[in-house]
Amino acid sequence: MDFELSQDQRDLQDGIRAVLEGSLSLETSRGREGRDDVVDPKGWTALLDAGVFGLFVPESEGGVGLGLAEGVLVAEEMGRVLVPGPVLSTMALAPILDAARDGIAHGLFEAPARGATAPGLVEHPDSIHALVLLPPLEDPVTEPTLIEHGDLRYSQVLEPLDPFTPLGVLQEPYPVGVSLEGTSSPQLRQRAMVLTAGFQVGIATACVEQATAYAKGREQFGRPIGSFQAIKHLLADALCRSELARSAVYAAAVTLDDPVVATREADTLGCSVTQLQWRVVAGAKILADEAAITNARTAIQVHGGMGFTWEVPMHLFLKRARVLSSTFGTRSQLADMVAALI
Amino acid sequence: MDLRYSDEEEQFRSELRTWLSGVLPNLPPKPSSTDWPGRRAYDAQWQRLLFDAGYAGVDWPVEGGGRGASPIEQLIFKEECERVGAPYVGTGFVGLLHAGPTIIAEGTQAQRETYLAPILRGDDVWCQGFSEPSSGSDLASLRTKAVRDGDEYVINGSKIWTSHAEVADYCELLVRTGPDDSRHKGITWLIMPMKSPGIEIRPLKTIAGSTEFAELFLDDVRVPVANRVGDENDGWRVTMVTLSFERGTGFVGELLESMRILRSLTEFAKRNGSWGDPSIRRRVGTLTASFDALWALTKRNVSEAARNGVPGVGGVVFKLSFSEQGQALSELAMDLLDRAGLSASGLNGGDGLGDLPNAEYVDAWMKSISLTIAAGTSQVQRNIVAERVLGLPKEPK
């Protein structure tokens, strides 16, 4: 057992970080804030060229041939700089859709659970070429369906919470799409959950780093505010949240990647492999959502009044964390799911 | 990121499992928590069994007489022992986890020959004399004074939180040998035989009603200079060296124990009807996720220790997070017990519910209160994370 990153994984991390710094830094992305199409074509091409969308595709089919362990590392790096656009959904769909692996943007939409009252909000409606509809969580049998963009009927949300996540309200009844034969909805959902959780860990980490840097430089009462225990303790707790969430997310990714590990752990816990997979994935997303939201709140608090301004980017981390925590299961829903599995 | 155990690791596990299954059924019942001689004898017997089977000092280096197991094997050892409810080190704690490793690293050859083997065999029990009534989190301010008189030190002062003092043979003692204000630079590490004249032991009763701790009052206690580990006034460094033995498995037993209580608590909630309450289920779900994450963090920590020799930042992160989750767990247990939580002794539930787990849960709840205090308060741990990991400036003096 060696749960540290391998040299290849570190290289991948460094490589993606360099690509993002070059083409998709937060400063660059902020130029597209609030647009209906937040995807910067140059940045998107850089992701495609870096192999982000072909990550899970076998090398024999022209992809990079890696697993979710590498996927979460990439997602984490993207979370640190809040890469805009339908990148996680396109990544999650790449193993089953040729178009997605070629970098053609796709959305992923969960059919609301029975009795749900929230409107059917779809992200990046103007940027996606097609939308894949996942059946509700309680339905593990039905395969996902693909709806071409031209068949979608939606109205634009005028003021989306996150200026990097434009939204449309899908009009009901939803169009009947083409069934993606042979695709496992649970597997697709788990992949999306883990990648989302990875992105959240990136957000949580960036918030600690940026708030720490600010606390070192900002002086009040004649000394850096980071020398006050009140600030130190906020940041220490934030670091604990992101490190704990990171551990859970990496473990979930490896558990989905490696059937030997999954079988062994399921055996230890006395449950089925399927139950174990849901448990680790749901648990990882609970902690990652919590870390991202709470650390973003902490980062705003540490920035004081400036943290409440639009100019300082901390609100963008908080808003994206909120968007992601509402997709593929909220913390409450996932806690219910874990409880039902034990 | 590889969570597969190697063939050697699996073999270590299966041999240990076989041994445990053979030896555990023949153990005598555990003595009561107040029967100190009984506890010492019980722990010594277990340690001797470990010794004879080659599992004593599983984490000690081979040159110190230990097994020299890798951090991963140490994790497996704790996991397997906890899985079948094997005894923990008990009164052997200080000797096996602290004094022994210190003597291996910093002791003289004569000290190693005298003290190590009896610890491994379970013959000698050690206690710790570090903290003082006026020196808790600020250990470097300690005042217990040792004055050189020929080839002896004459020691006066008092120590506190000294676990197992009543049954200990030796005490690892930190004393002030430098000037009063010398702080870290004037401390010396001594081996004090507990049968030395001038030691008074006063048990301290904890909020759980137990007497795990004691106060030591030292009145002209004479300790040979030959019992000094490291140089005079170099005791702070000697103490810090011991910390480098940490392999990220420090609280693994406690974590696995908490996971077991969470399972037992879930069963109890299903039995007493509170599982119908969604808020209870949600708390169980969230705690399960947190403990699973702490287990994953443990694997990261031991992997880091296997690579670099020390677990890095993860050790402190684990301590801080586990302390809070452990308290959240015991609060949940108390909430489930409802008014049965008002009794620390076993009760029968109404409506045919039978034996209630209240004695175990109440005890766990009271003990959990010390999680954020013992082995470094959470407030001090947060300062450590902030200053050493995040690099924030020190508090002005």
PDB file of N, CA and C in Angstrom, chain A residues 1-5 9-10 69 73 208 212 215-216 223-224 226-227 229 232-233 235-237 239-240 243-244 246-248 250-251 254 258 260-261 264-265 279 283 287 332 335-336 338-339 342, chain B residues 1-5 9-10 13 72 270 275 281-282 284-286 288-289 292-294 296-297 299-300 302-304 307 317 320-321 379 382-383 385-387 389-396:
ATOM      1  N   MET A   1       0.837  -1.197   0.000  1.00  0.00           N
ATOM      2  CA  MET A   1       0.000   0.000   0.000  1.00  0.00           C
ATOM      3  C   MET A   1       0.874   1.250   0.000  1.00  0.00           C
ATOM      4  N   ASP A   2       0.573   2.152  -0.879  1.00  0.00           N
ATOM      5  CA  ASP A   2       1.241   3.442  -0.894  1.00  0.00           C
ATOM      6  C   ASP A   2       0.242   4.472  -1.397  1.00  0.00           C
ATOM      7  N   PHE A   3      -0.382   5.157  -0.441  1.00  0.00           N
ATOM      8  CA  PHE A   3      -1.483   6.060  -0.780  1.00  0.00           C
ATOM      9  C   PHE A   3      -0.983   7.466  -1.126  1.00  0.00           C
ATOM     10  N   GLU A   4       0.327   7.619  -1.206  1.00  0.00           N
ATOM     11  CA  GLU A   4       0.881   8.883  -1.684  1.00  0.00           C
ATOM     12  C   GLU A   4       0.739   8.951  -3.206  1.00  0.00           C
ATOM     13  N   LEU A   5       0.876  10.146  -3.741  1.00  0.00           N
ATOM     14  CA  LEU A   5       0.843  10.283  -5.199  1.00  0.00           C
ATOM     15  C   LEU A   5       2.091   9.647  -5.807  1.00  0.00           C
ATOM     16  N   GLN A   9       1.717  10.742 -11.163  1.00  0.00           N
ATOM     17  CA  GLN A   9       0.577  11.565 -10.734  1.00  0.00           C
ATOM     18  C   GLN A   9       1.014  12.982 -10.384  1.00  0.00           C
ATOM     19  N   ARG A  10       2.200  13.092  -9.770  1.00  0.00           N
ATOM     20  CA  ARG A  10       2.722  14.438  -9.475  1.00  0.00           C
ATOM     21  C   ARG A  10       3.020  15.204 -10.767  1.00  0.00           C
ATOM     22  N   ALA A  69      -8.497   8.294 -10.169  1.00  0.00           N
ATOM     23  CA  ALA A  69      -7.493   8.857  -9.263  1.00  0.00           C
ATOM     24  C   ALA A  69      -6.821  10.051  -9.939  1.00  0.00           C
ATOM     25  N   LEU A  73      -7.338  14.473  -9.510  1.00  0.00           N
ATOM     26  CA  LEU A  73      -6.205  15.410  -9.442  1.00  0.00           C
ATOM     27  C   LEU A  73      -6.396  16.553 -10.436  1.00  0.00           C
ATOM     28  N   VAL A 208      -7.964  28.253   1.428  1.00  0.00           N
ATOM     29  CA  VAL A 208      -6.995  28.281   2.540  1.00  0.00           C
ATOM     30  C   VAL A 208      -5.752  29.045   2.097  1.00  0.00           C
ATOM     31  N   THR A 212      -4.665  32.579   3.675  1.00  0.00           N
ATOM     32  CA  THR A 212      -3.409  32.570   4.436  1.00  0.00           C
ATOM     33  C   THR A 212      -2.466  33.649   3.913  1.00  0.00           C
ATOM     34  N   ALA A 215      -3.675  36.928   5.130  1.00  0.00           N
ATOM     35  CA  ALA A 215      -3.463  37.117   6.575  1.00  0.00           C
ATOM     36  C   ALA A 215      -2.001  37.422   6.892  1.00  0.00           C
ATOM     37  N   LYS A 216      -1.103  36.977   6.035  1.00  0.00           N
ATOM     38  CA  LYS A 216       0.319  37.275   6.256  1.00  0.00           C
ATOM     39  C   LYS A 216       0.636  38.726   5.892  1.00  0.00           C
ATOM     40  N   ARG A 223       0.389  44.829  13.329  1.00  0.00           N
ATOM     41  CA  ARG A 223       1.002  43.541  13.019  1.00  0.00           C
ATOM     42  C   ARG A 223       0.120  42.736  12.056  1.00  0.00           C
ATOM     43  N   PRO A 224       0.692  41.744  11.403  1.00  0.00           N
ATOM     44  CA  PRO A 224      -0.110  40.980  10.449  1.00  0.00           C
ATOM     45  C   PRO A 224      -1.282  40.300  11.175  1.00  0.00           C
ATOM     46  N   GLY A 226      -2.558  37.643  10.591  1.00  0.00           N
ATOM     47  CA  GLY A 226      -2.294  36.208  10.704  1.00  0.00           C
ATOM     48  C   GLY A 226      -1.538  35.826  11.964  1.00  0.00           C
ATOM     49  N   SER A 227      -1.058  36.832  12.723  1.00  0.00           N
ATOM     50  CA  SER A 227      -0.390  36.501  13.985  1.00  0.00           C
ATOM     51  C   SER A 227      -1.410  36.375  15.120  1.00  0.00           C
ATOM     52  N   GLN A 229      -4.354  34.646  17.108  1.00  0.00           N
ATOM     53  CA  GLN A 229      -4.854  33.268  17.196  1.00  0.00           C
ATOM     54  C   GLN A 229      -6.254  33.126  16.599  1.00  0.00           C
ATOM     55  N   LYS A 232      -5.628  32.498  13.088  1.00  0.00           N
ATOM     56  CA  LYS A 232      -4.907  31.222  12.919  1.00  0.00           C
ATOM     57  C   LYS A 232      -5.848  30.038  13.049  1.00  0.00           C
ATOM     58  N   HIS A 233      -6.708  30.096  14.033  1.00  0.00           N
ATOM     59  CA  HIS A 233      -7.563  28.945  14.289  1.00  0.00           C
ATOM     60  C   HIS A 233      -8.597  28.757  13.185  1.00  0.00           C
ATOM     61  N   LEU A 235      -8.043  29.409  10.097  1.00  0.00           N
ATOM     62  CA  LEU A 235      -7.330  28.846   8.945  1.00  0.00           C
ATOM     63  C   LEU A 235      -6.870  27.417   9.213  1.00  0.00           C
ATOM     64  N   ALA A 236      -6.503  27.124  10.462  1.00  0.00           N
ATOM     65  CA  ALA A 236      -6.108  25.751  10.786  1.00  0.00           C
ATOM     66  C   ALA A 236      -7.296  24.805  10.590  1.00  0.00           C
ATOM     67  N   ASP A 237      -8.458  25.231  11.030  1.00  0.00           N
ATOM     68  CA  ASP A 237      -9.652  24.403  10.835  1.00  0.00           C
ATOM     69  C   ASP A 237      -9.946  24.222   9.343  1.00  0.00           C
ATOM     70  N   LEU A 239      -7.784  24.208   6.935  1.00  0.00           N
ATOM     71  CA  LEU A 239      -6.816  23.253   6.379  1.00  0.00           C
ATOM     72  C   LEU A 239      -7.231  21.813   6.738  1.00  0.00           C
ATOM     73  N   CYS A 240      -7.678  21.617   7.953  1.00  0.00           N
ATOM     74  CA  CYS A 240      -8.130  20.275   8.359  1.00  0.00           C
ATOM     75  C   CYS A 240      -9.273  19.804   7.461  1.00  0.00           C
ATOM     76  N   GLU A 243      -7.885  18.890   3.961  1.00  0.00           N
ATOM     77  CA  GLU A 243      -7.052  17.671   3.967  1.00  0.00           C
ATOM     78  C   GLU A 243      -7.896  16.419   4.206  1.00  0.00           C
ATOM     79  N   LEU A 244      -8.861  16.525   5.096  1.00  0.00           N
ATOM     80  CA  LEU A 244      -9.721  15.369   5.366  1.00  0.00           C
ATOM     81  C   LEU A 244     -10.555  15.037   4.120  1.00  0.00           C
ATOM     82  N   ARG A 246      -9.807  15.767   1.060  1.00  0.00           N
ATOM     83  CA  ARG A 246      -8.908  15.254   0.022  1.00  0.00           C
ATOM     84  C   ARG A 246      -8.683  13.755   0.222  1.00  0.00           C
ATOM     85  N   SER A 247      -8.458  13.348   1.453  1.00  0.00           N
ATOM     86  CA  SER A 247      -8.245  11.924   1.731  1.00  0.00           C
ATOM     87  C   SER A 247      -9.453  11.105   1.295  1.00  0.00           C
ATOM     88  N   ALA A 248     -10.641  11.601   1.627  1.00  0.00           N
ATOM     89  CA  ALA A 248     -11.862  10.868   1.289  1.00  0.00           C
ATOM     90  C   ALA A 248     -12.047  10.786  -0.223  1.00  0.00           C
ATOM     91  N   TYR A 250      -9.708  11.054  -2.661  1.00  0.00           N
ATOM     92  CA  TYR A 250      -8.710  10.174  -3.276  1.00  0.00           C
ATOM     93  C   TYR A 250      -9.086   8.703  -3.035  1.00  0.00           C
ATOM     94  N   ALA A 251      -9.513   8.406  -1.809  1.00  0.00           N
ATOM     95  CA  ALA A 251      -9.864   7.013  -1.500  1.00  0.00           C
ATOM     96  C   ALA A 251     -11.067   6.564  -2.330  1.00  0.00           C
ATOM     97  N   VAL A 254      -9.848   5.847  -5.900  1.00  0.00           N
ATOM     98  CA  VAL A 254      -9.101   4.585  -6.003  1.00  0.00           C
ATOM     99  C   VAL A 254     -10.053   3.393  -5.842  1.00  0.00           C
ATOM    100  N   ASP A 258     -10.215   0.539  -8.673  1.00  0.00           N
ATOM    101  CA  ASP A 258      -9.535  -0.736  -8.436  1.00  0.00           C
ATOM    102  C   ASP A 258     -10.476  -1.755  -7.780  1.00  0.00           C
ATOM    103  N   VAL A 260      -9.993  -4.719  -6.884  1.00  0.00           N
ATOM    104  CA  VAL A 260      -9.373  -5.499  -5.803  1.00  0.00           C
ATOM    105  C   VAL A 260      -9.547  -4.772  -4.473  1.00  0.00           C
ATOM    106  N   VAL A 261      -9.308  -3.463  -4.501  1.00  0.00           N
ATOM    107  CA  VAL A 261      -9.454  -2.647  -3.288  1.00  0.00           C
ATOM    108  C   VAL A 261     -10.923  -2.633  -2.848  1.00  0.00           C
ATOM    109  N   ARG A 264     -12.009  -5.953  -1.291  1.00  0.00           N
ATOM    110  CA  ARG A 264     -11.400  -6.146   0.016  1.00  0.00           C
ATOM    111  C   ARG A 264     -12.083  -5.307   1.089  1.00  0.00           C
ATOM    112  N   GLU A 265     -12.303  -4.023   0.755  1.00  0.00           N
ATOM    113  CA  GLU A 265     -12.938  -3.118   1.721  1.00  0.00           C
ATOM    114  C   GLU A 265     -14.375  -3.550   2.002  1.00  0.00           C
ATOM    115  N   ARG A 279     -21.162   4.253  -0.716  1.00  0.00           N
ATOM    116  CA  ARG A 279     -20.791   4.809   0.587  1.00  0.00           C
ATOM    117  C   ARG A 279     -19.567   5.724   0.482  1.00  0.00           C
ATOM    118  N   GLY A 283     -19.829   9.710   0.759  1.00  0.00           N
ATOM    119  CA  GLY A 283     -19.091  10.266   1.897  1.00  0.00           C
ATOM    120  C   GLY A 283     -18.074  11.300   1.440  1.00  0.00           C
ATOM    121  N   LEU A 287     -17.994  15.469   2.464  1.00  0.00           N
ATOM    122  CA  LEU A 287     -16.873  16.189   3.073  1.00  0.00           C
ATOM    123  C   LEU A 287     -16.312  17.259   2.138  1.00  0.00           C
ATOM    124  N   SER A 332     -27.255  16.712   2.698  1.00  0.00           N
ATOM    125  CA  SER A 332     -28.319  16.020   3.430  1.00  0.00           C
ATOM    126  C   SER A 332     -28.726  14.733   2.722  1.00  0.00           C
ATOM    127  N   ALA A 335     -26.004  12.175   3.096  1.00  0.00           N
ATOM    128  CA  ALA A 335     -25.934  11.613   4.452  1.00  0.00           C
ATOM    129  C   ALA A 335     -27.046  10.585   4.640  1.00  0.00           C
ATOM    130  N   ASP A 336     -28.227  10.880   4.098  1.00  0.00           N
ATOM    131  CA  ASP A 336     -29.326   9.897   4.146  1.00  0.00           C
ATOM    132  C   ASP A 336     -28.912   8.623   3.414  1.00  0.00           C
ATOM    133  N   VAL A 338     -25.864   7.439   2.837  1.00  0.00           N
ATOM    134  CA  VAL A 338     -24.864   6.668   3.589  1.00  0.00           C
ATOM    135  C   VAL A 338     -25.541   5.918   4.738  1.00  0.00           C
ATOM    136  N   ALA A 339     -26.454   6.601   5.440  1.00  0.00           N
ATOM    137  CA  ALA A 339     -27.126   5.958   6.568  1.00  0.00           C
ATOM    138  C   ALA A 339     -27.920   4.739   6.103  1.00  0.00           C
ATOM    139  N   ILE A 342     -25.797   1.460   5.727  1.00  0.00           N
ATOM    140  CA  ILE A 342     -25.090   0.785   6.827  1.00  0.00           C
ATOM    141  C   ILE A 342     -26.051  -0.002   7.708  1.00  0.00           C
TER     142      ILE A 342
ATOM    143  N   MET B   1      -1.120   6.530  -5.788  1.00  0.00           N
ATOM    144  CA  MET B   1      -2.261   6.227  -4.921  1.00  0.00           C
ATOM    145  C   MET B   1      -2.639   4.777  -5.079  1.00  0.00           C
ATOM    146  N   ASP B   2      -2.080   3.960  -4.253  1.00  0.00           N
ATOM    147  CA  ASP B   2      -2.342   2.523  -4.364  1.00  0.00           C
ATOM    148  C   ASP B   2      -2.802   2.016  -2.997  1.00  0.00           C
ATOM    149  N   LEU B   3      -4.026   1.545  -2.934  1.00  0.00           N
ATOM    150  CA  LEU B   3      -4.556   1.067  -1.657  1.00  0.00           C
ATOM    151  C   LEU B   3      -4.519  -0.454  -1.540  1.00  0.00           C
ATOM    152  N   ARG B   4      -3.873  -1.106  -2.489  1.00  0.00           N
ATOM    153  CA  ARG B   4      -3.728  -2.565  -2.380  1.00  0.00           C
ATOM    154  C   ARG B   4      -2.611  -2.902  -1.409  1.00  0.00           C
ATOM    155  N   TYR B   5      -2.847  -3.894  -0.591  1.00  0.00           N
ATOM    156  CA  TYR B   5      -1.776  -4.363   0.278  1.00  0.00           C
ATOM    157  C   TYR B   5      -0.903  -5.336  -0.516  1.00  0.00           C
ATOM    158  N   GLU B   9       2.525  -7.769   3.014  1.00  0.00           N
ATOM    159  CA  GLU B   9       1.629  -7.147   3.994  1.00  0.00           C
ATOM    160  C   GLU B   9       0.442  -8.067   4.298  1.00  0.00           C
ATOM    161  N   GLU B  10      -0.084  -8.693   3.265  1.00  0.00           N
ATOM    162  CA  GLU B  10      -1.212  -9.621   3.468  1.00  0.00           C
ATOM    163  C   GLU B  10      -0.776 -10.823   4.294  1.00  0.00           C
ATOM    164  N   ARG B  13      -0.571  -9.870   7.844  1.00  0.00           N
ATOM    165  CA  ARG B  13      -1.916  -9.806   8.387  1.00  0.00           C
ATOM    166  C   ARG B  13      -2.452 -11.206   8.708  1.00  0.00           C
ATOM    167  N   ILE B  72       3.152   0.518   7.380  1.00  0.00           N
ATOM    168  CA  ILE B  72       1.937  -0.155   6.880  1.00  0.00           C
ATOM    169  C   ILE B  72       1.633  -1.377   7.762  1.00  0.00           C
ATOM    170  N   LYS B 270     -31.666   1.441  15.702  1.00  0.00           N
ATOM    171  CA  LYS B 270     -32.671   0.663  14.975  1.00  0.00           C
ATOM    172  C   LYS B 270     -33.545  -0.109  15.967  1.00  0.00           C
ATOM    173  N   TRP B 275     -34.170   5.334  14.920  1.00  0.00           N
ATOM    174  CA  TRP B 275     -33.748   5.325  13.507  1.00  0.00           C
ATOM    175  C   TRP B 275     -34.833   5.938  12.621  1.00  0.00           C
ATOM    176  N   ARG B 281     -30.571   9.728  11.606  1.00  0.00           N
ATOM    177  CA  ARG B 281     -29.951   8.997  10.484  1.00  0.00           C
ATOM    178  C   ARG B 281     -28.915   9.865   9.792  1.00  0.00           C
ATOM    179  N   ARG B 282     -29.249  11.142   9.647  1.00  0.00           N
ATOM    180  CA  ARG B 282     -28.339  12.053   8.953  1.00  0.00           C
ATOM    181  C   ARG B 282     -27.038  12.239   9.740  1.00  0.00           C
ATOM    182  N   VAL B 284     -25.769  10.032  11.739  1.00  0.00           N
ATOM    183  CA  VAL B 284     -25.018   8.781  11.579  1.00  0.00           C
ATOM    184  C   VAL B 284     -24.331   8.752  10.213  1.00  0.00           C
ATOM    185  N   GLY B 285     -25.055   9.180   9.175  1.00  0.00           N
ATOM    186  CA  GLY B 285     -24.489   9.179   7.821  1.00  0.00           C
ATOM    187  C   GLY B 285     -23.274  10.089   7.731  1.00  0.00           C
ATOM    188  N   THR B 286     -23.392  11.277   8.306  1.00  0.00           N
ATOM    189  CA  THR B 286     -22.289  12.241   8.247  1.00  0.00           C
ATOM    190  C   THR B 286     -21.088  11.749   9.051  1.00  0.00           C
ATOM    191  N   THR B 288     -20.357   8.626   9.691  1.00  0.00           N
ATOM    192  CA  THR B 288     -19.763   7.515   8.942  1.00  0.00           C
ATOM    193  C   THR B 288     -18.810   8.060   7.881  1.00  0.00           C
ATOM    194  N   ALA B 289     -19.283   9.083   7.172  1.00  0.00           N
ATOM    195  CA  ALA B 289     -18.433   9.685   6.136  1.00  0.00           C
ATOM    196  C   ALA B 289     -17.157  10.251   6.762  1.00  0.00           C
ATOM    197  N   ASP B 292     -14.829   7.355   7.866  1.00  0.00           N
ATOM    198  CA  ASP B 292     -14.227   6.753   6.670  1.00  0.00           C
ATOM    199  C   ASP B 292     -13.098   7.649   6.155  1.00  0.00           C
ATOM    200  N   ALA B 293     -13.346   8.960   6.188  1.00  0.00           N
ATOM    201  CA  ALA B 293     -12.328   9.908   5.703  1.00  0.00           C
ATOM    202  C   ALA B 293     -11.102   9.891   6.613  1.00  0.00           C
ATOM    203  N   LEU B 294     -11.327   9.773   7.916  1.00  0.00           N
ATOM    204  CA  LEU B 294     -10.188   9.722   8.846  1.00  0.00           C
ATOM    205  C   LEU B 294      -9.373   8.447   8.630  1.00  0.00           C
ATOM    206  N   ALA B 296      -9.090   6.989   5.720  1.00  0.00           N
ATOM    207  CA  ALA B 296      -8.346   7.261   4.483  1.00  0.00           C
ATOM    208  C   ALA B 296      -7.154   8.185   4.784  1.00  0.00           C
ATOM    209  N   LEU B 297      -7.371   9.180   5.645  1.00  0.00           N
ATOM    210  CA  LEU B 297      -6.277  10.080   6.023  1.00  0.00           C
ATOM    211  C   LEU B 297      -5.168   9.305   6.735  1.00  0.00           C
ATOM    212  N   LYS B 299      -4.345   6.265   6.176  1.00  0.00           N
ATOM    213  CA  LYS B 299      -3.575   5.558   5.145  1.00  0.00           C
ATOM    214  C   LYS B 299      -2.621   6.506   4.420  1.00  0.00           C
ATOM    215  N   ARG B 300      -3.056   7.734   4.231  1.00  0.00           N
ATOM    216  CA  ARG B 300      -2.139   8.719   3.637  1.00  0.00           C
ATOM    217  C   ARG B 300      -0.977   8.982   4.579  1.00  0.00           C
ATOM    218  N   VAL B 302       0.333   7.077   7.030  1.00  0.00           N
ATOM    219  CA  VAL B 302       1.319   5.996   7.143  1.00  0.00           C
ATOM    220  C   VAL B 302       2.087   5.839   5.832  1.00  0.00           C
ATOM    221  N   SER B 303       1.445   6.117   4.723  1.00  0.00           N
ATOM    222  CA  SER B 303       2.170   6.038   3.446  1.00  0.00           C
ATOM    223  C   SER B 303       3.263   7.093   3.398  1.00  0.00           C
ATOM    224  N   GLU B 304       2.939   8.278   3.920  1.00  0.00           N
ATOM    225  CA  GLU B 304       3.932   9.343   3.942  1.00  0.00           C
ATOM    226  C   GLU B 304       5.077   8.962   4.897  1.00  0.00           C
ATOM    227  N   ARG B 307       7.395   6.561   3.351  1.00  0.00           N
ATOM    228  CA  ARG B 307       8.299   7.163   2.367  1.00  0.00           C
ATOM    229  C   ARG B 307       9.345   8.060   3.013  1.00  0.00           C
ATOM    230  N   VAL B 317      -3.449  17.182  11.617  1.00  0.00           N
ATOM    231  CA  VAL B 317      -4.780  17.282  11.017  1.00  0.00           C
ATOM    232  C   VAL B 317      -5.662  16.154  11.557  1.00  0.00           C
ATOM    233  N   LEU B 320      -6.658  16.834  15.323  1.00  0.00           N
ATOM    234  CA  LEU B 320      -7.680  17.868  15.460  1.00  0.00           C
ATOM    235  C   LEU B 320      -9.041  17.380  14.982  1.00  0.00           C
ATOM    236  N   SER B 321      -9.055  16.727  13.826  1.00  0.00           N
ATOM    237  CA  SER B 321     -10.336  16.305  13.250  1.00  0.00           C
ATOM    238  C   SER B 321     -10.937  15.159  14.047  1.00  0.00           C
ATOM    239  N   GLN B 379      -6.485  23.861  20.846  1.00  0.00           N
ATOM    240  CA  GLN B 379      -6.079  25.248  20.590  1.00  0.00           C
ATOM    241  C   GLN B 379      -4.579  25.316  20.271  1.00  0.00           C
ATOM    242  N   ARG B 382      -3.990  23.888  16.851  1.00  0.00           N
ATOM    243  CA  ARG B 382      -4.323  24.834  15.774  1.00  0.00           C
ATOM    244  C   ARG B 382      -3.193  25.842  15.584  1.00  0.00           C
ATOM    245  N   ASN B 383      -2.581  26.272  16.679  1.00  0.00           N
ATOM    246  CA  ASN B 383      -1.434  27.170  16.538  1.00  0.00           C
ATOM    247  C   ASN B 383      -0.319  26.481  15.760  1.00  0.00           C
ATOM    248  N   VAL B 385      -0.588  24.020  13.535  1.00  0.00           N
ATOM    249  CA  VAL B 385      -0.958  23.942  12.121  1.00  0.00           C
ATOM    250  C   VAL B 385      -0.739  25.302  11.462  1.00  0.00           C
ATOM    251  N   ALA B 386      -1.212  26.354  12.138  1.00  0.00           N
ATOM    252  CA  ALA B 386      -1.148  27.691  11.539  1.00  0.00           C
ATOM    253  C   ALA B 386       0.302  28.145  11.348  1.00  0.00           C
ATOM    254  N   GLU B 387       1.142  27.891  12.348  1.00  0.00           N
ATOM    255  CA  GLU B 387       2.511  28.416  12.268  1.00  0.00           C
ATOM    256  C   GLU B 387       3.437  27.503  11.463  1.00  0.00           C
ATOM    257  N   VAL B 389       2.573  24.708   9.479  1.00  0.00           N
ATOM    258  CA  VAL B 389       2.119  24.239   8.168  1.00  0.00           C
ATOM    259  C   VAL B 389       1.790  25.419   7.261  1.00  0.00           C
ATOM    260  N   LEU B 390       1.010  26.359   7.786  1.00  0.00           N
ATOM    261  CA  LEU B 390       0.598  27.478   6.934  1.00  0.00           C
ATOM    262  C   LEU B 390       1.624  28.617   6.950  1.00  0.00           C
ATOM    263  N   GLY B 391       2.561  28.569   7.911  1.00  0.00           N
ATOM    264  CA  GLY B 391       3.611  29.590   7.929  1.00  0.00           C
ATOM    265  C   GLY B 391       3.146  30.957   8.405  1.00  0.00           C
ATOM    266  N   LEU B 392       2.094  30.999   9.219  1.00  0.00           N
ATOM    267  CA  LEU B 392       1.635  32.288   9.747  1.00  0.00           C
ATOM    268  C   LEU B 392       2.596  32.756  10.841  1.00  0.00           C
ATOM    269  N   PRO B 393       2.702  34.079  11.022  1.00  0.00           N
ATOM    270  CA  PRO B 393       3.679  34.597  11.988  1.00  0.00           C
ATOM    271  C   PRO B 393       3.323  34.229  13.428  1.00  0.00           C
ATOM    272  N   LYS B 394       4.344  34.096  14.250  1.00  0.00           N
ATOM    273  CA  LYS B 394       4.145  33.774  15.663  1.00  0.00           C
ATOM    274  C   LYS B 394       3.475  34.933  16.374  1.00  0.00           C
ATOM    275  N   GLU B 395       2.788  34.571  17.442  1.00  0.00           N
ATOM    276  CA  GLU B 395       2.192  35.571  18.340  1.00  0.00           C
ATOM    277  C   GLU B 395       3.312  36.438  18.908  1.00  0.00           C
ATOM    278  N   PRO B 396       3.159  37.764  18.919  1.00  0.00           N
ATOM    279  CA  PRO B 396       4.234  38.579  19.517  1.00  0.00           C
ATOM    280  C   PRO B 396       4.344  38.301  21.018  1.00  0.00           C
TER     281      PRO B 396
END
